[in-house]
XYZ file of C-alpha atoms in Angstrom:
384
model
C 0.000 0.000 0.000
C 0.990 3.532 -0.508
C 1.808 6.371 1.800
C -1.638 8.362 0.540
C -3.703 4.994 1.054
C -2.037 4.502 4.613
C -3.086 8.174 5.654
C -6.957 7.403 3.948
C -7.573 4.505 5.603
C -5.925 5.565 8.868
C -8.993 8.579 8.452
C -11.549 6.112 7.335
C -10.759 4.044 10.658
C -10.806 6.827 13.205
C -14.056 8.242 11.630
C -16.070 5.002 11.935
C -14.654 4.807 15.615
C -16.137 8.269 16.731
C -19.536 7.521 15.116
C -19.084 4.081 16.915
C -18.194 5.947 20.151
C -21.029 8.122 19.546
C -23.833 5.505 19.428
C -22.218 3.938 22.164
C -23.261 6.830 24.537
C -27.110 5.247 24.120
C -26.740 1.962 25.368
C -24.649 3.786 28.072
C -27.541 5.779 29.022
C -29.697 2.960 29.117
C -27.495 1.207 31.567
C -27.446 3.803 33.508
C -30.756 3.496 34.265
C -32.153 0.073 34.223
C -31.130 -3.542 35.324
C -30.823 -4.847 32.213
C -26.995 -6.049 31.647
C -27.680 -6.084 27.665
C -27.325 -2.326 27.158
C -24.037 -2.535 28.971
C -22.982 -5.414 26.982
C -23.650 -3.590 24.208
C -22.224 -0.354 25.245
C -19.343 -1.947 26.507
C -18.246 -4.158 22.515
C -19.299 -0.480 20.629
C -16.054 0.766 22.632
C -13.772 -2.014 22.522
C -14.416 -2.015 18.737
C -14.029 1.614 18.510
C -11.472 1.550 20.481
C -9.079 -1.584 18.053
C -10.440 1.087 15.346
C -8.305 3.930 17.234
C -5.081 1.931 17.385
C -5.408 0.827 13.765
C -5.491 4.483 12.551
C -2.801 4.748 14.902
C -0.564 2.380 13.099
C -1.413 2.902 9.770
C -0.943 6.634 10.170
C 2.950 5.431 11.941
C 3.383 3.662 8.618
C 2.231 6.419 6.617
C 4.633 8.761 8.508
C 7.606 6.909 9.132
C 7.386 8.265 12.787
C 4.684 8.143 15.702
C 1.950 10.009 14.835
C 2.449 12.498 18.000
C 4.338 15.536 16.806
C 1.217 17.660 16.441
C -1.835 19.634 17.606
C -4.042 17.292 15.604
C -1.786 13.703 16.412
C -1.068 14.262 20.192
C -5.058 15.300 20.710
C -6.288 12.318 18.968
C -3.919 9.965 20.729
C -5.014 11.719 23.643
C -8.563 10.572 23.557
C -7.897 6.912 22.492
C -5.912 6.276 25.505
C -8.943 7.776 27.137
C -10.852 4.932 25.621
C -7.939 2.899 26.819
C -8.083 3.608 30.522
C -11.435 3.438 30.856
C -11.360 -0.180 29.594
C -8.634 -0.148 31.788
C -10.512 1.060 34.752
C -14.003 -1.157 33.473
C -11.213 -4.356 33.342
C -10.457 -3.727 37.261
C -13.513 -2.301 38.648
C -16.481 -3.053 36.294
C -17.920 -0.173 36.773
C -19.512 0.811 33.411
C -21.005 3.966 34.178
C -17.569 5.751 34.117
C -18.179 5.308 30.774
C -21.226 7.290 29.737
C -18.828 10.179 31.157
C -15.588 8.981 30.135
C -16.675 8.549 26.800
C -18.116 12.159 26.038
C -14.749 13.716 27.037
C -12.860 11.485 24.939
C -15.348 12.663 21.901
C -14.738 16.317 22.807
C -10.835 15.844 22.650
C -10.859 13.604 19.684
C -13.090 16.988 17.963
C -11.110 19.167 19.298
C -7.737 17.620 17.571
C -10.137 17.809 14.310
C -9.896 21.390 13.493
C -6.055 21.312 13.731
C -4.270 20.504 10.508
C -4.774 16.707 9.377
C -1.813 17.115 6.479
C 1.261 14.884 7.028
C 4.489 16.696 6.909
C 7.962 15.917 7.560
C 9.000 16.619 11.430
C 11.212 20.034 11.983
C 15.170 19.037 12.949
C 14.172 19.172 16.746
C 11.626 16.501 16.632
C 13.459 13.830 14.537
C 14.262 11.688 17.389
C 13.143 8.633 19.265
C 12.181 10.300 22.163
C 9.503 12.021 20.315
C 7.195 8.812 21.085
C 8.537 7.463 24.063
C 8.395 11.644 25.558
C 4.668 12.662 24.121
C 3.084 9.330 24.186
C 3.773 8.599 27.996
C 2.414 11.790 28.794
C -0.419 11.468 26.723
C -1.483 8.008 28.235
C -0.898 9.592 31.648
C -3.076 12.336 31.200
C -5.551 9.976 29.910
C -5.108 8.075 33.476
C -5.612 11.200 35.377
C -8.404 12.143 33.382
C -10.389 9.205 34.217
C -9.819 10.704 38.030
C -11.634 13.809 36.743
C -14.641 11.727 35.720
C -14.786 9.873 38.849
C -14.617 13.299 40.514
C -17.273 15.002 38.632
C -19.317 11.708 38.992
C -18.635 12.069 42.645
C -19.571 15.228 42.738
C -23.315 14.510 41.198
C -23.284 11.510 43.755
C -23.126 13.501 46.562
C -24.200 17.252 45.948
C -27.652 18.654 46.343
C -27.764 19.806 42.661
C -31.241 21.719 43.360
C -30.122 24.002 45.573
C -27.713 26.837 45.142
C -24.280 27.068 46.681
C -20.585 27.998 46.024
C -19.879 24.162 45.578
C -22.928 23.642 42.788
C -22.009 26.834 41.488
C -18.080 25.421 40.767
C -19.750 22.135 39.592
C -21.857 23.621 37.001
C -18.584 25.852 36.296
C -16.971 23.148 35.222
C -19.566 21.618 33.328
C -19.828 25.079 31.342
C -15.824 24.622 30.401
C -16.872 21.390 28.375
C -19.695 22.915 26.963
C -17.249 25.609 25.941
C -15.201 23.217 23.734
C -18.355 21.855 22.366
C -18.019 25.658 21.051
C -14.894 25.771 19.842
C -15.740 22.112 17.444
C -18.657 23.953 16.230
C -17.176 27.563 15.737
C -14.095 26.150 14.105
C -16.102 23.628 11.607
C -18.543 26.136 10.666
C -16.534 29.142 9.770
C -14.115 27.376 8.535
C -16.886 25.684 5.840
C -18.560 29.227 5.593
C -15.523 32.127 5.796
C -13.353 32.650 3.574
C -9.785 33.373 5.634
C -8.259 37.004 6.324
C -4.771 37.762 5.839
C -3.795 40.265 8.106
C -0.736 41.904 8.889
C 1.194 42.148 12.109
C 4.580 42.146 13.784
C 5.923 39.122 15.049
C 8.202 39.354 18.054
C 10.798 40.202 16.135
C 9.264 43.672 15.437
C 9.461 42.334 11.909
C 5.739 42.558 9.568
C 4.285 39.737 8.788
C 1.319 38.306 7.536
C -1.178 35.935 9.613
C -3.985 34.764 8.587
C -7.399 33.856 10.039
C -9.678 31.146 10.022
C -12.651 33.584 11.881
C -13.830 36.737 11.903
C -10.839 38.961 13.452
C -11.542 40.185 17.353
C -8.420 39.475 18.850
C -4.960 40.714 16.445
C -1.064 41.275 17.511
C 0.063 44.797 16.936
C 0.605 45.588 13.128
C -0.083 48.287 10.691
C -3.496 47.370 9.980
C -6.569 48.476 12.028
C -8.525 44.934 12.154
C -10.056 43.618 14.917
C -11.389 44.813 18.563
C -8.350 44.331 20.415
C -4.634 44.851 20.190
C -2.180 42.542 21.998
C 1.267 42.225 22.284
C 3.286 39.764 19.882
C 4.269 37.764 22.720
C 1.040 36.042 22.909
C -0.410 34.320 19.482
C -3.639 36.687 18.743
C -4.982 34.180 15.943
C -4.888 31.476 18.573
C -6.415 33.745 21.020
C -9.052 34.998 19.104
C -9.839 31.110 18.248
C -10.362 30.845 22.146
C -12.398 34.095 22.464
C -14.880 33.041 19.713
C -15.029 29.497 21.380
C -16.075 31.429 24.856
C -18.749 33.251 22.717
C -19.950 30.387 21.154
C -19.693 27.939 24.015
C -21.375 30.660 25.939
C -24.631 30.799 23.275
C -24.677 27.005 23.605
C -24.976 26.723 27.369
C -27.191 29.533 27.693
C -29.598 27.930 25.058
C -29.705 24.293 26.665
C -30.635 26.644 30.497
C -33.311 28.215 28.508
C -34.974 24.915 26.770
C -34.331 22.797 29.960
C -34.849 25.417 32.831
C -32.319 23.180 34.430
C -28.688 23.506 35.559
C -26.403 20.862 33.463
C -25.395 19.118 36.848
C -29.103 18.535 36.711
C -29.555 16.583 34.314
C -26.766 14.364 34.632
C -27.058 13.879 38.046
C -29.811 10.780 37.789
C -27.132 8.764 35.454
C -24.942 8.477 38.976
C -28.016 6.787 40.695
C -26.409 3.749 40.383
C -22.909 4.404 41.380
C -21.144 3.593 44.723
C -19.558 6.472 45.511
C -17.003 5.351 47.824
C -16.004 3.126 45.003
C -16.121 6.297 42.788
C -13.498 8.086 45.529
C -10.973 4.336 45.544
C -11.286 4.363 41.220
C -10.303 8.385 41.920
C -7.383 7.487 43.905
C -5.618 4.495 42.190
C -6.016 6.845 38.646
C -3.943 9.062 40.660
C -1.631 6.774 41.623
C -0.945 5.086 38.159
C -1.250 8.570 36.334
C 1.097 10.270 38.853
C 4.116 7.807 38.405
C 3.795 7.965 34.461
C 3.794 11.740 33.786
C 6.721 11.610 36.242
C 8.409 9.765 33.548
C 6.690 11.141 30.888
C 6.691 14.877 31.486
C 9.768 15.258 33.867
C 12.371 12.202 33.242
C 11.901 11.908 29.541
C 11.229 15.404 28.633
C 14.499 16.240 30.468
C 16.811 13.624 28.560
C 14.579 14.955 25.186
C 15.628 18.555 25.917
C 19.133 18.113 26.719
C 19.627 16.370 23.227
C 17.591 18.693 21.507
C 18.898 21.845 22.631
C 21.509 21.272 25.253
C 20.140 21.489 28.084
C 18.018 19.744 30.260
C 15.536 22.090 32.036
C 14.863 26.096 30.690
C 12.046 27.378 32.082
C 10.404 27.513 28.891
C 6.081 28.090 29.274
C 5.665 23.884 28.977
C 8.107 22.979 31.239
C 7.162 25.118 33.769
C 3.580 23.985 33.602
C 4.344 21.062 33.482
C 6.735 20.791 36.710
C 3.153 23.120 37.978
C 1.049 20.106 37.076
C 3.221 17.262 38.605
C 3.837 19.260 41.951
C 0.147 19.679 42.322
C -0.766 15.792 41.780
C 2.211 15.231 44.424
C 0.656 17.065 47.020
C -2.830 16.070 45.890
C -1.369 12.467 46.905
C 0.628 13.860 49.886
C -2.942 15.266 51.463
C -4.645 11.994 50.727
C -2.468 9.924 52.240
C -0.485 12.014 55.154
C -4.147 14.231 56.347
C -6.663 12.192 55.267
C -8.475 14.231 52.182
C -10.809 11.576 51.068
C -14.198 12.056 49.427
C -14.929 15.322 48.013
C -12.225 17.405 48.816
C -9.973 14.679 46.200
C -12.432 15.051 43.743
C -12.446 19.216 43.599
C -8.564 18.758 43.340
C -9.219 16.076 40.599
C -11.188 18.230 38.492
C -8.883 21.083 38.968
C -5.218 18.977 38.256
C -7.427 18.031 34.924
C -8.030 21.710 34.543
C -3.882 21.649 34.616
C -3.896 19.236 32.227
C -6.042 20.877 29.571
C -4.004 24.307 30.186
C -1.021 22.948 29.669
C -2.075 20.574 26.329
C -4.272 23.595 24.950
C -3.321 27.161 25.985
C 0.052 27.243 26.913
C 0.991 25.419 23.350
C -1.857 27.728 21.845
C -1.027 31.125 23.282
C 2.371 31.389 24.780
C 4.703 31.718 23.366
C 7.745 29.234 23.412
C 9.735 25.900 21.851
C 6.899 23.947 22.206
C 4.499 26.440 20.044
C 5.067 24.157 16.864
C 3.211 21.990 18.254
């Protein structure tokens, strides 16, 4: 087979895996609510399929490449969501608690549509990237984060167990909060897709960091622009930060925002509302142990993965191990705030829903780190 029928059918594959993924969320519901073990069953092959699917675009894309399929926005989101998939059969394997999946799932869907809207095309890797730590650095984290995102569901699922979602407090408040956030990447897949299919782009010109003009251009309608010649745009922001990839997040907040304000309208319910009678059937002081031993595996891994291995990678790269460059530092953020998550869990006794509010916000490191900080800062990691 050639390189170009590689890449199609590595496409072909991943796209019959999210519709499988998608329909899987039905039987999932189902078994969330009934006694039934058929639904789960069936929930439960619709993911294992989709999830062989995954790894076989995985490989065939490899082939295609000549390298792992990890070295960009669009490659280290995607992977990012199958090892989702893969830790919560993982987790099901140990536990058997199927229910994690009828959350799990969802977020793996919004990652794997987030990645998307990046650039698909295969190109060669820059001089800093040709090296085997490339998949032993980004896939470790990436199956990591997956592990410590599973904690996140557990802890939102926790949450719903527990909380009084009728009434009105700080804590239901920060629930729905966080809720909102995925419902603001829902925003960005559907803001992205749509002017993307309906806009035609806008060059406009700036100055890059260098103080030297260039021209940018833009896949939505300008709001957000670096400072330039050209009056485009609402506001002006120093070259430091990337406006394009700014103004992506800005119109993903608007969006997002429309979305979540529509579903409150039909609904007259908070979101934590209606997902709160699909944890009916959940233990959850089980929920609280799956939360913990996610930490535990996670923790260990992105140890290796982020720290150890990113360390060795750097000093080959560019000759030195550690620089304080944007990733690295929030990265070294995110692993000292899982250590002392573990350190308060184990040494004071944090149990129950104080671990799951620090769950939900070490995933909220996560997703900074992944998304923003290789968005918006600046730094060596911004090709990706």
């Amino acid at each position: 087979m050639s390189t170009d029928q590689y890449l199609s059918m590595s496409s072909d594959v991943l796209f019959i895996a999210f519709i499988l993924l998608l329909v899987a969320i039905v039987p999932f519901g189902f078994a969330a609510k009934s006694k039934s073990k058929r639904s789960a069953r069936i929930a439960l092959a619709l993911t294992a399929i989709a999830f062989v699917l995954q790894i076989t675009y995985f490989i065939c894309r490899w082939i295609a490449l000549g390298h792992a399929p990890v070295s960009n926005m669009y490659e280290f989101m995607t992977f990012f969501g199958i090892m989702l998939i893969g830790a919560f059969l993982l987790i099901h394997y140990l536990y058997k608690q199927i229910m994690i999946g009828l959350f799990a799932i969802p977020i793996s869907l919004l990652i794997l549509g987030y990645g998307s809207v990046f650039s698909q095309e295969a190109s060669p890797l820059i001089p800093s990237l040709q090296s085997n730590w490339l998949a032993i650095h980004v896939m470790t984290v990436a199956f990591s984060s997956a592990i410590l995102s599973v904690a996140f569901v557990t802890g939102v699922m926790y949450l719903l167990c527990v909380l009084d979602v009728t009434k009105t407090s700080q804590r239901i408040r920060s629930l729905e909060g966080v809720l909102y956030c995925l419902v603001v990447v829902i925003g960005f897949v559907i803001s992205s897709t749509c002017f993307s299919l309906f806009l035609e782009p806008q060059s406009v010109e700036i100055k890059n960091r260098e103080g030297v003009s260039e021209v940018t251009t833009y896949t939505m309608p300008v709001l957000v622009v670096n400072e330039g010649e050209e009056k485009v745009g609402l506001i002006s922001i120093p070259s430091s930060i990337d406006a394009k990839k700014l103004n992506t997040i800005v119109w993903s907040f608007i969006v997002g925002t429309a979305l979540y304000t529509f579903i409150r309208l039909v609904t007259r319910k908070r979101i934590a509302q209606l997902l709160q009678p699909f944890t009916i059937k959940v233990n959850p002081k089980l929920l609280d142990e799956i939360l913990y031993r996610a930490v535990l595996i996670g923790f260990p891994l992105f140890s290796l993965g982020g720290l150890f291995f990113a360390m060795i990678w750097a000093q080959i790269a560019w000759g030195r191990y550690w620089g304080w460059d944007p990733k690295e530092v929030w990265a070294l953020i995110t692993w000292l705030f899982y250590a002392a998550l573990l350190h308060l869990r184990l040494s004071k006794g944090w149990e129950g829903e104080r671990t799951a509010w620090l769950a939900i916000i070490g995933f909220g490191l996560i997703v900074f780190n992944q998304v923003f900080v290789n968005l918006v800062i600046a730094g060596l990691h911004s090709y990706a």
